[in-house]
Amino acid sequence: VGNYQTTLSSVGFTFDNIAPQSAVSSLSQAFYNAATLPGSISGTATDDAYGSNIQTNFVALKDTTGPLYWTGAGWGGLSWRTNTGGTANSWSWNLPVAANFTDTHQYVFISSATDNAGNNQTVSGATATFTYDTTAPTVAITAPSTNRAKAVNTIAGTATDTVGGVQHVHFYIQEGANY
């Protein structure tokens, strides 16, 4: 009589060939300057219902005018940065300080994720864009055309901004020291 094993052994595993998805979710404006630039961005990553869960999130910051990418110390070739906070499914990344951005340049955040099975997300659709705008709009009053008038029927002017457009125009009428 030969030897044989009476206890069966087994190994469980999850077959996962579907790439995860990620997105940048915290940009609330299309234009930023030094005063309004957020300190960080955040996003999410998900794997399919039968997937192996998220292993790592990556983000790249691209200056589309260059095109250059933020490397962590300056602008250069493509450099995927890992998230600096959050969890695998909810991540955040600290932005460079405002001095590293250039007026009128457009920037794109690109997120990507890898799951525990090694599937990598393609980056199409996982982006958020903004333009850095530090140039103030220009305003000119065109009517009345003199600084003295007996009567004023019309007050007219122009307001322009080369990057973000003009959102509001406020004007005040002053009589002596009173507004």
mmCIF file of C-alpha atoms in Angstrom:
data_model
loop_
_atom_site.group_PDB
_atom_site.id
_atom_site.type_symbol
_atom_site.label_atom_id
_atom_site.label_comp_id
_atom_site.label_asym_id
_atom_site.label_seq_id
_atom_site.Cartn_x
_atom_site.Cartn_y
_atom_site.Cartn_z
ATOM 1 C CA VAL A 1 0.000 0.000 0.000
ATOM 2 C CA GLY A 2 1.393 3.454 -0.994
ATOM 3 C CA ASN A 3 1.589 6.658 0.977
ATOM 4 C CA TYR A 4 -1.051 9.276 0.327
ATOM 5 C CA GLN A 5 -2.120 12.606 1.803
ATOM 6 C CA THR A 6 -5.397 12.615 3.711
ATOM 7 C CA THR A 7 -5.624 16.359 4.321
ATOM 8 C CA LEU A 8 -6.115 18.538 1.269
ATOM 9 C CA SER A 9 -4.393 21.907 1.038
ATOM 10 C CA SER A 10 -5.776 24.926 -0.764
ATOM 11 C CA VAL A 11 -4.869 28.495 -1.505
ATOM 12 C CA GLY A 12 -7.419 31.240 -1.982
ATOM 13 C CA PHE A 13 -6.770 34.118 -4.359
ATOM 14 C CA THR A 14 -8.566 36.926 -6.116
ATOM 15 C CA PHE A 15 -8.263 37.182 -9.866
ATOM 16 C CA ASP A 16 -8.114 40.881 -10.710
ATOM 17 C CA ASN A 17 -7.372 42.144 -14.207
ATOM 18 C CA ILE A 18 -9.352 45.414 -13.987
ATOM 19 C CA ALA A 19 -7.452 48.635 -13.405
ATOM 20 C CA PRO A 20 -8.513 50.920 -10.555
ATOM 21 C CA GLN A 21 -9.859 54.438 -11.096
ATOM 22 C CA SER A 22 -8.843 57.685 -9.401
ATOM 23 C CA ALA A 23 -9.882 61.300 -9.604
ATOM 24 C CA VAL A 24 -8.827 64.716 -8.351
ATOM 25 C CA SER A 25 -11.781 66.067 -6.401
ATOM 26 C CA SER A 26 -10.817 69.233 -4.556
ATOM 27 C CA LEU A 27 -10.219 71.997 -7.121
ATOM 28 C CA SER A 28 -13.083 74.433 -6.744
ATOM 29 C CA GLN A 29 -11.868 77.225 -9.030
ATOM 30 C CA ALA A 30 -10.533 77.575 -12.555
ATOM 31 C CA PHE A 31 -8.155 80.421 -11.574
ATOM 32 C CA TYR A 32 -5.839 80.769 -8.578
ATOM 33 C CA ASN A 33 -3.239 83.261 -7.367
ATOM 34 C CA ALA A 34 -0.909 83.340 -4.346
ATOM 35 C CA ALA A 35 -3.760 84.333 -2.005
ATOM 36 C CA THR A 36 -6.238 81.709 -3.198
ATOM 37 C CA LEU A 37 -3.972 78.756 -4.082
ATOM 38 C CA PRO A 38 -4.947 75.825 -1.831
ATOM 39 C CA GLY A 39 -2.240 74.189 0.275
ATOM 40 C CA SER A 40 -3.205 70.728 -0.943
ATOM 41 C CA ILE A 41 -5.441 68.852 -3.332
ATOM 42 C CA SER A 42 -7.316 65.661 -2.640
ATOM 43 C CA GLY A 43 -8.916 62.862 -4.539
ATOM 44 C CA THR A 44 -10.282 59.372 -4.460
ATOM 45 C CA ALA A 45 -9.333 55.981 -5.818
ATOM 46 C CA THR A 46 -11.538 52.929 -6.211
ATOM 47 C CA ASP A 47 -11.104 49.385 -7.383
ATOM 48 C CA ASP A 48 -13.887 47.253 -8.842
ATOM 49 C CA ALA A 49 -16.173 45.341 -6.448
ATOM 50 C CA TYR A 50 -14.188 42.106 -6.850
ATOM 51 C CA GLY A 51 -10.807 43.822 -7.079
ATOM 52 C CA SER A 52 -7.752 43.533 -4.892
ATOM 53 C CA ASN A 53 -8.045 47.067 -3.417
ATOM 54 C CA ILE A 54 -5.876 50.136 -3.912
ATOM 55 C CA GLN A 55 -2.150 49.847 -3.230
ATOM 56 C CA THR A 56 -0.797 53.287 -4.203
ATOM 57 C CA ASN A 57 -2.027 56.624 -5.520
ATOM 58 C CA PHE A 58 0.101 58.877 -7.682
ATOM 59 C CA VAL A 59 -0.326 62.471 -8.798
ATOM 60 C CA ALA A 60 1.554 64.538 -11.354
ATOM 61 C CA LEU A 61 1.392 68.303 -11.714
ATOM 62 C CA LYS A 62 1.950 69.458 -15.286
ATOM 63 C CA ASP A 63 2.631 72.999 -16.497
ATOM 64 C CA THR A 64 0.951 72.778 -19.902
ATOM 65 C CA THR A 65 2.835 75.821 -21.190
ATOM 66 C CA GLY A 66 6.176 73.970 -20.862
ATOM 67 C CA PRO A 67 5.235 71.184 -20.873
ATOM 68 C CA LEU A 68 7.047 70.451 -17.631
ATOM 69 C CA TYR A 69 6.159 68.477 -14.519
ATOM 70 C CA TRP A 70 6.711 69.256 -10.850
ATOM 71 C CA THR A 71 9.532 67.016 -9.578
ATOM 72 C CA GLY A 72 9.311 67.953 -5.909
ATOM 73 C CA ALA A 73 12.165 70.451 -6.196
ATOM 74 C CA GLY A 74 11.457 72.219 -9.493
ATOM 75 C CA TRP A 75 10.060 71.720 -12.992
ATOM 76 C CA GLY A 76 11.402 68.945 -15.250
ATOM 77 C CA GLY A 77 10.429 65.621 -16.821
ATOM 78 C CA LEU A 78 7.404 63.538 -15.846
ATOM 79 C CA SER A 79 7.553 62.784 -12.140
ATOM 80 C CA TRP A 80 4.770 60.848 -10.422
ATOM 81 C CA ARG A 81 4.490 61.940 -6.794
ATOM 82 C CA THR A 82 2.957 59.679 -4.144
ATOM 83 C CA ASN A 83 0.178 60.985 -1.953
ATOM 84 C CA THR A 84 1.216 62.748 1.263
ATOM 85 C CA GLY A 85 -1.883 62.055 3.314
ATOM 86 C CA GLY A 86 -5.148 60.216 3.560
ATOM 87 C CA THR A 87 -5.728 56.535 2.902
ATOM 88 C CA ALA A 88 -5.452 54.335 -0.153
ATOM 89 C CA ASN A 89 -9.019 55.229 -1.203
ATOM 90 C CA SER A 90 -8.982 58.900 -0.181
ATOM 91 C CA TRP A 91 -5.716 60.743 -0.758
ATOM 92 C CA SER A 92 -4.224 64.224 -0.487
ATOM 93 C CA TRP A 93 -1.099 65.874 -1.874
ATOM 94 C CA ASN A 94 0.609 69.096 -0.773
ATOM 95 C CA LEU A 95 1.031 71.679 -3.527
ATOM 96 C CA PRO A 96 4.277 73.514 -4.187
ATOM 97 C CA VAL A 97 4.380 77.040 -2.750
ATOM 98 C CA ALA A 98 2.978 79.851 -4.903
ATOM 99 C CA ALA A 99 6.451 81.085 -5.926
ATOM 100 C CA ASN A 100 6.804 77.934 -8.071
ATOM 101 C CA PHE A 101 3.846 78.857 -10.300
ATOM 102 C CA THR A 102 4.023 81.268 -13.258
ATOM 103 C CA ASP A 103 1.449 83.934 -14.108
ATOM 104 C CA THR A 104 -0.848 83.005 -17.051
ATOM 105 C CA HIS A 105 0.302 79.360 -17.107
ATOM 106 C CA GLN A 106 -2.237 76.565 -17.080
ATOM 107 C CA TYR A 107 -1.609 73.595 -14.786
ATOM 108 C CA VAL A 108 -3.103 70.100 -14.843
ATOM 109 C CA PHE A 109 -3.219 67.625 -11.974
ATOM 110 C CA ILE A 110 -3.193 64.032 -13.193
ATOM 111 C CA SER A 111 -3.989 61.204 -10.796
ATOM 112 C CA SER A 112 -3.330 57.514 -11.211
ATOM 113 C CA ALA A 113 -3.700 54.468 -8.994
ATOM 114 C CA THR A 114 -2.299 50.952 -8.776
ATOM 115 C CA ASP A 115 -4.183 48.096 -7.136
ATOM 116 C CA ASN A 116 -2.713 45.235 -5.096
ATOM 117 C CA ALA A 117 -2.723 42.978 -8.167
ATOM 118 C CA GLY A 118 -0.445 45.446 -9.983
ATOM 119 C CA ASN A 119 -3.041 46.853 -12.383
ATOM 120 C CA ASN A 120 -2.265 50.469 -13.284
ATOM 121 C CA GLN A 121 -4.890 53.041 -14.135
ATOM 122 C CA THR A 122 -4.649 54.811 -17.442
ATOM 123 C CA VAL A 123 -4.642 58.546 -16.750
ATOM 124 C CA SER A 124 -7.236 59.735 -19.239
ATOM 125 C CA GLY A 125 -10.149 61.373 -17.445
ATOM 126 C CA ALA A 126 -8.400 61.626 -14.070
ATOM 127 C CA THR A 127 -7.421 65.286 -14.323
ATOM 128 C CA ALA A 128 -8.191 68.726 -12.893
ATOM 129 C CA THR A 129 -7.022 71.986 -14.477
ATOM 130 C CA PHE A 130 -6.470 75.560 -13.293
ATOM 131 C CA THR A 131 -4.735 78.725 -14.507
ATOM 132 C CA TYR A 132 -2.418 80.731 -12.271
ATOM 133 C CA ASP A 133 -3.372 84.413 -12.560
ATOM 134 C CA THR A 134 -1.522 87.169 -10.687
ATOM 135 C CA THR A 135 -2.163 90.033 -13.110
ATOM 136 C CA ALA A 136 -4.826 92.480 -11.944
ATOM 137 C CA PRO A 137 -7.519 93.551 -14.407
ATOM 138 C CA THR A 138 -7.399 97.044 -15.889
ATOM 139 C CA VAL A 139 -10.209 99.549 -15.556
ATOM 140 C CA ALA A 140 -10.789 102.842 -17.400
ATOM 141 C CA ILE A 141 -13.609 105.365 -17.052
ATOM 142 C CA THR A 142 -14.562 106.687 -20.499
ATOM 143 C CA ALA A 143 -17.506 108.959 -19.615
ATOM 144 C CA PRO A 144 -17.665 111.623 -18.415
ATOM 145 C CA SER A 145 -14.549 112.571 -20.323
ATOM 146 C CA THR A 146 -13.588 115.510 -18.070
ATOM 147 C CA ASN A 147 -13.131 115.769 -14.353
ATOM 148 C CA ARG A 148 -15.621 118.638 -14.101
ATOM 149 C CA ALA A 149 -19.215 118.552 -15.304
ATOM 150 C CA LYS A 150 -22.373 120.498 -14.643
ATOM 151 C CA ALA A 151 -24.482 117.377 -15.030
ATOM 152 C CA VAL A 152 -23.620 113.730 -15.556
ATOM 153 C CA ASN A 153 -26.102 111.610 -17.463
ATOM 154 C CA THR A 154 -23.836 108.624 -18.110
ATOM 155 C CA ILE A 155 -20.958 106.940 -16.365
ATOM 156 C CA ALA A 156 -19.227 104.470 -18.676
ATOM 157 C CA GLY A 157 -16.015 102.532 -18.734
ATOM 158 C CA THR A 158 -14.188 99.361 -19.606
ATOM 159 C CA ALA A 159 -12.708 96.543 -17.567
ATOM 160 C CA THR A 160 -10.468 93.854 -19.073
ATOM 161 C CA ASP A 161 -8.395 90.959 -17.846
ATOM 162 C CA THR A 162 -6.194 88.943 -20.175
ATOM 163 C CA VAL A 163 -6.380 85.649 -18.280
ATOM 164 C CA GLY A 164 -9.473 85.023 -16.207
ATOM 165 C CA GLY A 165 -11.870 87.653 -17.386
ATOM 166 C CA VAL A 166 -13.539 90.264 -15.215
ATOM 167 C CA GLN A 167 -15.855 88.883 -12.580
ATOM 168 C CA HIS A 168 -17.121 92.098 -10.921
ATOM 169 C CA VAL A 169 -16.764 95.853 -11.396
ATOM 170 C CA HIS A 170 -17.342 98.174 -8.439
ATOM 171 C CA PHE A 171 -17.312 101.946 -8.661
ATOM 172 C CA TYR A 172 -17.883 104.713 -6.156
ATOM 173 C CA ILE A 173 -19.062 108.294 -6.594
ATOM 174 C CA GLN A 174 -17.251 110.719 -4.363
ATOM 175 C CA GLU A 175 -18.435 114.173 -3.377
ATOM 176 C CA GLY A 176 -15.687 115.913 -1.438
ATOM 177 C CA ALA A 177 -14.581 113.560 1.345
ATOM 178 C CA ASN A 178 -17.810 111.516 1.196
ATOM 179 C CA TYR A 179 -18.430 108.386 -0.871
#
